[in-house]
Coordinates of C-alpha atoms and ligand atoms in Angstrom, one line a residue:
M395 CA 111.1 -177.6 -20.4
S396 CA 108.8 -178.2 -17.3
P397 CA 108.4 -181.6 -15.3
V398 CA 105.0 -182.9 -15.2
S399 CA 103.7 -183.8 -11.6
P400 CA 100.1 -184.3 -10.2
D401 CA 101.2 -181.6 -7.1
S402 CA 102.3 -179.3 -10.3
P403 CA 100.3 -180.4 -13.6
L404 CA 101.1 -179.3 -17.2
L405 CA 98.4 -176.6 -17.7
L406 CA 97.6 -177.4 -21.7
T407 CA 94.3 -174.4 -21.2
P408 CA 94.2 -170.9 -23.0
G409 CA 95.5 -169.5 -18.9
P410 CA 96.4 -169.1 -16.4
L411 CA 98.9 -171.6 -18.4
T412 CA 102.6 -173.3 -17.4
T413 CA 105.2 -170.4 -16.1
S414 CA 108.7 -170.8 -15.8
R415 CA 110.4 -171.8 -12.8
S416 CA 112.4 -168.4 -12.8
V417 CA 108.9 -166.1 -13.8
K418 CA 107.4 -167.4 -10.3
E419 CA 110.4 -166.9 -8.7
A420 CA 110.3 -163.3 -10.1
M421 CA 107.7 -162.5 -7.2
L422 CA 109.7 -164.2 -4.1
R423 CA 110.4 -160.4 -3.2
D424 CA 108.1 -157.2 -1.9
W425 CA 107.8 -154.0 -4.4
G426 CA 107.0 -150.5 -2.7
S427 CA 104.2 -149.3 -4.6
R428 CA 105.9 -145.9 -4.8
D429 CA 109.3 -146.9 -4.8
R430 CA 111.5 -145.9 -7.5
E431 CA 112.8 -149.4 -8.3
F432 CA 109.2 -150.6 -8.5
I433 CA 108.2 -147.5 -11.1
A434 CA 111.1 -148.2 -13.3
L435 CA 110.1 -152.0 -13.1
N436 CA 106.7 -150.6 -14.3
A437 CA 107.7 -148.4 -16.6
A438 CA 110.3 -150.7 -18.5
V439 CA 106.9 -153.4 -19.2
R440 CA 104.9 -150.7 -20.1
Q441 CA 107.7 -149.4 -22.6
R442 CA 108.5 -153.3 -23.6
L443 CA 104.7 -154.0 -24.5
T444 CA 104.4 -150.9 -26.9
A445 CA 107.2 -152.2 -28.6
L446 CA 106.5 -155.1 -28.8
A447 CA 103.3 -154.0 -30.8
G448 CA 105.6 -151.8 -33.3
A449 CA 103.6 -149.0 -31.7
E450 CA 106.0 -146.6 -30.1
A451 CA 105.6 -144.0 -32.5
S452 CA 101.4 -143.8 -31.8
H453 CA 101.2 -145.9 -29.0
V454 CA 101.1 -146.5 -25.2
T455 CA 100.3 -148.7 -22.8
V456 CA 97.9 -148.5 -20.1
P457 CA 98.4 -151.6 -17.7
L458 CA 95.3 -152.2 -15.5
Q459 CA 94.6 -154.8 -12.1
G460 CA 92.7 -158.0 -13.0
S461 CA 91.9 -160.5 -15.8
G462 CA 91.7 -159.7 -19.4
T463 CA 87.9 -158.8 -19.3
F464 CA 88.6 -156.2 -17.4
V465 CA 90.8 -154.4 -20.1
V466 CA 88.6 -155.3 -22.7
E467 CA 86.1 -153.2 -20.4
A468 CA 87.8 -150.3 -20.3
M469 CA 89.0 -150.3 -23.6
L470 CA 85.5 -150.5 -24.6
G471 CA 84.2 -147.9 -22.0
T472 CA 87.0 -145.3 -22.4
L473 CA 86.8 -145.6 -26.3
V474 CA 83.6 -145.4 -27.6
P475 CA 82.0 -142.0 -26.9
R476 CA 78.4 -141.7 -25.4
D477 CA 77.3 -141.1 -28.9
G478 CA 79.7 -143.4 -30.6
K479 CA 78.3 -147.0 -32.2
L480 CA 80.2 -150.2 -32.0
L481 CA 79.6 -153.2 -34.3
V482 CA 81.3 -156.5 -32.7
L483 CA 82.6 -159.2 -35.3
V484 CA 81.3 -162.5 -33.5
N485 CA 82.1 -165.6 -33.8
G486 CA 82.0 -167.0 -30.5
A487 CA 82.1 -166.0 -26.5
Y488 CA 84.2 -163.9 -26.2
G489 CA 82.7 -161.4 -29.5
E490 CA 79.5 -161.8 -27.6
R491 CA 81.1 -160.8 -24.5
M492 CA 81.9 -157.3 -26.1
L493 CA 78.5 -156.9 -27.0
E494 CA 77.3 -157.5 -23.2
I495 CA 79.9 -154.8 -22.1
A496 CA 78.4 -153.1 -24.1
A497 CA 75.1 -153.3 -23.4
Y498 CA 75.8 -153.0 -19.7
H499 CA 77.4 -149.3 -20.6
G500 CA 74.4 -148.3 -22.4
R501 CA 76.7 -147.9 -25.7
A502 CA 74.3 -148.7 -29.1
A503 CA 76.0 -151.8 -30.5
T504 CA 75.0 -154.0 -33.8
A505 CA 76.9 -157.6 -34.2
L506 CA 78.1 -159.3 -37.7
R507 CA 78.0 -162.9 -36.9
T508 CA 79.4 -165.8 -38.4
P509 CA 79.1 -169.8 -36.8
E510 CA 81.7 -170.5 -34.4
D511 CA 83.8 -172.6 -36.9
V512 CA 83.6 -169.4 -39.4
P513 CA 86.0 -166.6 -39.5
N514 CA 84.5 -163.2 -39.9
D515 CA 83.7 -162.0 -43.2
P516 CA 85.2 -159.1 -44.4
E517 CA 83.3 -158.4 -46.8
A518 CA 80.3 -158.3 -45.0
L519 CA 81.8 -155.8 -43.1
D520 CA 82.3 -153.3 -45.7
R521 CA 78.5 -153.4 -46.2
A522 CA 77.3 -152.7 -43.0
L523 CA 80.2 -149.9 -42.5
A524 CA 79.0 -148.6 -46.1
E525 CA 75.0 -149.0 -45.0
D526 CA 75.4 -147.5 -41.3
P527 CA 77.5 -144.5 -41.3
A528 CA 76.4 -144.2 -37.1
I529 CA 79.3 -147.0 -36.7
T530 CA 82.0 -145.3 -35.0
H531 CA 84.4 -148.3 -33.9
V532 CA 85.0 -151.9 -34.9
A533 CA 85.8 -154.5 -32.6
V534 CA 87.2 -158.1 -32.9
V535 CA 88.8 -161.1 -31.6
H536 CA 91.8 -161.8 -33.5
C537 CA 92.0 -165.7 -31.7
E538 CA 88.7 -166.8 -30.7
T539 CA 89.6 -168.8 -28.2
T540 CA 86.1 -170.3 -27.9
S541 CA 86.9 -172.5 -31.2
G542 CA 90.9 -171.8 -31.5
I543 CA 90.0 -170.1 -35.0
L544 CA 92.2 -167.7 -36.4
N545 CA 90.0 -164.7 -37.4
P546 CA 91.0 -161.9 -40.6
L547 CA 92.8 -159.5 -38.5
A548 CA 94.6 -157.7 -41.7
E549 CA 91.7 -157.6 -44.1
V550 CA 89.1 -156.7 -41.4
A551 CA 91.5 -153.8 -40.3
A552 CA 92.1 -152.7 -44.1
V553 CA 88.2 -152.5 -44.1
T554 CA 87.7 -150.6 -41.2
A555 CA 90.2 -147.9 -42.5
R556 CA 89.1 -147.8 -45.8
H557 CA 85.5 -146.6 -44.1
G558 CA 87.4 -144.3 -41.5
R559 CA 86.2 -145.9 -38.7
R560 CA 88.1 -146.9 -35.7
L561 CA 89.3 -150.8 -34.6
L562 CA 89.2 -152.1 -31.1
I563 CA 90.8 -155.5 -31.1
D564 CA 90.5 -158.4 -28.5
A565 CA 94.5 -159.5 -29.1
M566 CA 94.0 -161.8 -25.8
S567 CA 94.8 -165.0 -26.6
A568 CA 97.3 -163.9 -29.6
F569 CA 99.3 -161.2 -28.5
G570 CA 103.4 -162.3 -28.3
A571 CA 102.4 -164.9 -30.4
L572 CA 100.7 -164.4 -33.6
P573 CA 102.7 -160.8 -35.3
L574 CA 100.4 -157.8 -34.8
D575 CA 101.9 -154.8 -36.0
A576 CA 100.9 -150.8 -35.7
R577 CA 103.0 -150.3 -38.5
E578 CA 101.2 -152.8 -40.5
I579 CA 97.6 -152.4 -39.3
R580 CA 96.0 -149.9 -38.4
F581 CA 94.3 -150.3 -34.6
E582 CA 93.2 -147.7 -32.2
A583 CA 93.3 -150.2 -29.5
L584 CA 93.9 -153.9 -28.6
A585 CA 93.7 -155.4 -25.5
A586 CA 95.4 -158.6 -23.7
S587 CA 97.2 -159.7 -20.4
A588 CA 100.0 -161.2 -18.7
N589 CA 98.9 -164.7 -18.1
K590 CA 98.5 -165.7 -22.3
C591 CA 101.1 -166.0 -24.8
L592 CA 103.3 -163.8 -22.8
E593 CA 103.5 -166.6 -20.5
G594 CA 103.3 -164.3 -17.2
V595 CA 101.4 -164.9 -13.9
P596 CA 97.5 -163.8 -14.3
G597 CA 96.6 -160.2 -11.9
V598 CA 97.2 -157.2 -14.8
A599 CA 96.2 -157.2 -18.3
F600 CA 97.0 -154.1 -20.6
A601 CA 95.8 -152.2 -23.3
I602 CA 97.8 -150.6 -26.3
V603 CA 95.8 -147.6 -27.1
E604 CA 96.5 -144.4 -30.0
R605 CA 98.0 -141.8 -27.8
Q606 CA 95.9 -139.0 -29.8
A607 CA 92.5 -141.3 -28.7
L608 CA 93.2 -141.8 -25.3
L609 CA 94.2 -137.8 -25.2
A610 CA 90.7 -137.3 -26.4
A611 CA 88.8 -139.7 -24.3
A612 CA 88.8 -137.8 -21.2
G613 CA 84.7 -138.7 -19.1
N614 CA 84.2 -141.4 -21.7
C615 CA 84.5 -143.7 -19.1
P616 CA 81.5 -144.8 -17.3
S617 CA 83.7 -146.8 -14.8
L618 CA 86.4 -145.1 -12.0
A619 CA 88.4 -148.0 -11.8
L620 CA 88.4 -148.7 -15.5
D621 CA 89.1 -145.4 -17.1
L622 CA 92.3 -146.1 -19.3
H623 CA 92.6 -142.1 -20.1
D624 CA 92.7 -141.6 -16.3
Q625 CA 95.3 -144.3 -15.6
Y626 CA 97.1 -143.2 -18.2
L627 CA 97.6 -139.3 -17.0
A628 CA 98.1 -140.6 -13.3
M629 CA 101.0 -143.0 -14.6
E630 CA 102.9 -140.6 -17.1
G631 CA 102.5 -137.8 -14.1
N632 CA 104.7 -139.5 -11.8
G633 CA 105.1 -142.8 -13.2
Q634 CA 102.9 -144.7 -10.7
W635 CA 99.3 -146.4 -10.4
R636 CA 96.3 -144.6 -9.4
F637 CA 95.1 -147.9 -7.1
T638 CA 96.9 -150.7 -5.7
P639 CA 99.3 -152.4 -7.8
P640 CA 99.8 -155.7 -8.5
T641 CA 103.4 -155.7 -7.5
H642 CA 104.7 -159.2 -7.5
V643 CA 102.0 -159.9 -10.6
L644 CA 104.6 -157.3 -12.9
A645 CA 108.0 -158.4 -11.4
A646 CA 106.6 -161.5 -12.9
F647 CA 105.2 -160.2 -16.3
H648 CA 108.9 -158.2 -16.5
Q649 CA 110.6 -161.8 -16.0
A650 CA 108.5 -163.0 -18.6
L651 CA 108.8 -160.1 -21.3
V652 CA 112.6 -160.7 -20.6
E653 CA 112.0 -164.7 -21.3
H654 CA 110.0 -164.3 -24.4
E655 CA 112.9 -161.4 -26.1
E656 CA 116.1 -164.5 -25.1
E657 CA 113.2 -166.9 -27.2
G658 CA 113.5 -164.5 -30.2
G659 CA 110.1 -162.5 -29.6
V660 CA 106.9 -162.8 -31.5
E661 CA 108.6 -165.2 -34.2
G662 CA 110.2 -167.4 -31.7
R663 CA 107.0 -167.9 -29.4
G664 CA 105.0 -168.0 -32.7
R665 CA 107.2 -170.9 -33.9
R666 CA 107.2 -173.0 -30.2
Y667 CA 103.4 -172.7 -30.3
R668 CA 103.2 -173.7 -33.8
E669 CA 105.1 -176.9 -33.4
N670 CA 103.4 -177.7 -30.2
C671 CA 100.1 -177.2 -32.3
R672 CA 101.2 -179.8 -35.0
I673 CA 102.2 -182.5 -32.6
L674 CA 99.2 -182.1 -30.3
V675 CA 96.8 -182.0 -33.8
A676 CA 99.2 -185.1 -35.6
G677 CA 99.0 -187.1 -32.8
M678 CA 95.2 -186.6 -31.6
R679 CA 94.4 -187.7 -35.3
A680 CA 96.3 -191.0 -35.3
L681 CA 94.1 -191.5 -32.2
G682 CA 91.2 -190.9 -34.3
F683 CA 90.2 -187.6 -32.4
E684 CA 89.2 -184.9 -35.4
S685 CA 89.6 -181.4 -35.1
L686 CA 87.0 -178.8 -35.0
L687 CA 88.5 -176.6 -37.3
P688 CA 90.8 -177.0 -40.8
D689 CA 94.0 -176.7 -40.5
A690 CA 94.0 -173.1 -42.5
L691 CA 91.6 -172.1 -39.9
Q692 CA 93.5 -173.1 -36.7
A693 CA 95.5 -170.5 -35.0
P694 CA 98.8 -172.2 -32.8
I695 CA 96.9 -171.3 -29.7
I696 CA 94.3 -173.9 -28.2
V697 CA 92.4 -176.8 -30.4
T698 CA 88.8 -177.7 -29.9
F699 CA 88.4 -181.3 -30.5
R700 CA 85.2 -182.9 -31.2
M701 CA 83.8 -185.2 -28.5
P702 CA 84.3 -189.6 -29.2
A703 CA 81.4 -191.2 -30.1
D704 CA 82.3 -194.3 -28.2
P705 CA 79.6 -195.4 -25.8
A706 CA 82.7 -195.7 -23.3
F707 CA 83.9 -192.3 -23.3
R708 CA 82.9 -190.1 -20.6
F709 CA 84.4 -186.8 -20.4
E710 CA 84.7 -186.3 -16.9
D711 CA 86.2 -189.6 -16.1
F712 CA 88.6 -188.6 -18.8
Y713 CA 89.5 -185.2 -17.7
D714 CA 90.3 -186.6 -13.9
R715 CA 92.5 -189.6 -15.7
L716 CA 94.6 -187.1 -17.8
R717 CA 94.3 -185.1 -14.5
R718 CA 95.8 -187.7 -12.0
K719 CA 98.8 -188.2 -14.9
G720 CA 99.7 -184.5 -14.6
F721 CA 97.9 -182.9 -17.5
V722 CA 95.0 -180.4 -16.9
I723 CA 92.9 -179.7 -20.3
Y724 CA 89.7 -177.8 -20.7
P725 CA 86.2 -178.4 -21.6
G726 CA 84.6 -176.9 -24.7
K727 CA 82.9 -173.8 -24.5
L728 CA 81.3 -174.1 -28.2
T729 CA 77.2 -174.3 -29.2
V730 CA 77.2 -176.2 -32.3
A731 CA 78.8 -179.3 -30.9
P732 CA 80.2 -181.2 -27.9
S733 CA 83.5 -180.7 -27.7
F734 CA 86.5 -180.2 -25.6
R735 CA 90.0 -178.3 -26.2
I736 CA 94.0 -178.8 -25.2
G737 CA 96.1 -175.6 -25.0
C738 CA 99.2 -175.3 -26.7
I739 CA 100.5 -171.8 -24.7
G740 CA 102.5 -171.4 -22.1
R741 CA 106.3 -172.2 -21.0
I742 CA 106.0 -176.6 -22.9
G743 CA 107.9 -177.5 -25.4
A744 CA 107.7 -180.7 -28.1
A745 CA 108.7 -183.1 -25.3
E746 CA 105.5 -182.2 -23.0
M747 CA 103.2 -182.5 -26.3
R748 CA 104.4 -185.6 -26.9
R749 CA 103.5 -186.9 -23.3
A750 CA 100.2 -185.4 -23.5
V751 CA 99.7 -187.2 -26.9
A752 CA 100.7 -190.6 -24.8
A753 CA 99.2 -189.6 -21.8
V754 CA 95.6 -189.4 -24.1
A755 CA 96.4 -192.7 -25.5
D756 CA 97.3 -194.6 -22.2
T757 CA 93.9 -193.0 -21.1
L758 CA 92.0 -194.2 -23.8
R759 CA 93.6 -197.7 -23.0
E760 CA 92.4 -197.3 -19.6
M761 CA 88.6 -196.2 -20.3
G762 CA 88.1 -198.9 -23.0
V763 CA 87.8 -196.2 -25.7
A764 CA 89.1 -197.8 -29.1
S765 CA 88.9 -194.8 -30.9
G766 CA 88.8 -191.1 -30.5
R767 CA 86.4 -190.3 -33.5
P768 CA 83.3 -189.0 -33.2
A769 CA 80.1 -189.7 -34.5
Ligands
PLP2138 C1 90.2 -163.7 -26.5 C2 89.6 -163.6 -25.3 N1 89.2 -162.4 -24.9 C3 88.9 -162.5 -23.2 C4 89.1 -162.8 -22.3 C5 89.1 -162.9 -21.1 O1 89.9 -162.6 -19.9 P1 90.3 -163.5 -18.6 O2 89.2 -164.6 -18.6 O3 91.5 -163.4 -17.9 O4 89.1 -162.3 -18.0 C6 89.5 -164.3 -23.0 C7 90.4 -165.5 -22.1 O5 90.2 -166.4 -22.1 C8 90.1 -164.3 -24.1 O6 90.3 -165.7 -24.5

């Protein structure tokens, strides 16, 4: 799928990630931001994204310049009213970040925490919503990239809807590879970005928002540039962005969405990532490594491995040696245990995953590490 070389390494990370040559080539021309052709391209990107969420009847897609955090902040700022209250389901850094954003915005917020290797607890959510009628919105991270855990989105959505509250989803590292359909899961908005499972380049993010909720959100957002209501109204008005759009990034994103469809959409993309994940986990376990999560909780996005106990193993050395072989992995982000992560997403397939596992085996041999077994 993609050549491996130290000059152009494979990114086994949660993004930015390895993209296809054709996605990169889509950036080789310039676009006038107010030109009819660019306006049509932008409309096509928005339309494709809304359709991917099965949300054409109810939601609209609002793109935003910047990384994923920009759109998470825009979603919370635009949709949680000044007198609203947010409950965040936290089992990793991205849940914690939503709490931090609410604090910046001066919005009332509370957390319902589980450990990093334990999914969100829908029963505890049920009790919390029954006990606190002030909570207007629930925020959930579909795949918590901190550990790679899959959270029980359908159950969380059902509990939230039963209590008449609104659901905001950080679907950053899942959208495009894990099913999320507005006709089956009730949500007010989700946030995601181009450079994860959709395999675009970084620089643009988007929210898919219930149209009525967005129209009702005038004046909520404490930020001008991050106001999704204004961004939407301006774009609906003349098809243009309020402020300079990331034109080349959008052209690449359009190409990435075409390739996503050609692969069989969410189902096809998810299938390839699941196979990548299976090869990675089986190969690493054969070398003695232990994944943090049991298979049932593991999303096929990124896998956390516990740090080996062998005194000859030093992570920086391991990382550098793999990098020289053409593979970029990711440090751990867990607070509970020393770890590192290897991603399964991006324009990589079974052959690349096998080469990555072989490179890990070679690297352990070079370092004199007998096994990847943790303490
Ligand atoms: C679940 C989740 N939310 C939010 C973010 C933040 O995105 P960014 O780093 O692009 O700002 C990430 C990034 O990996 C993520 O995985």
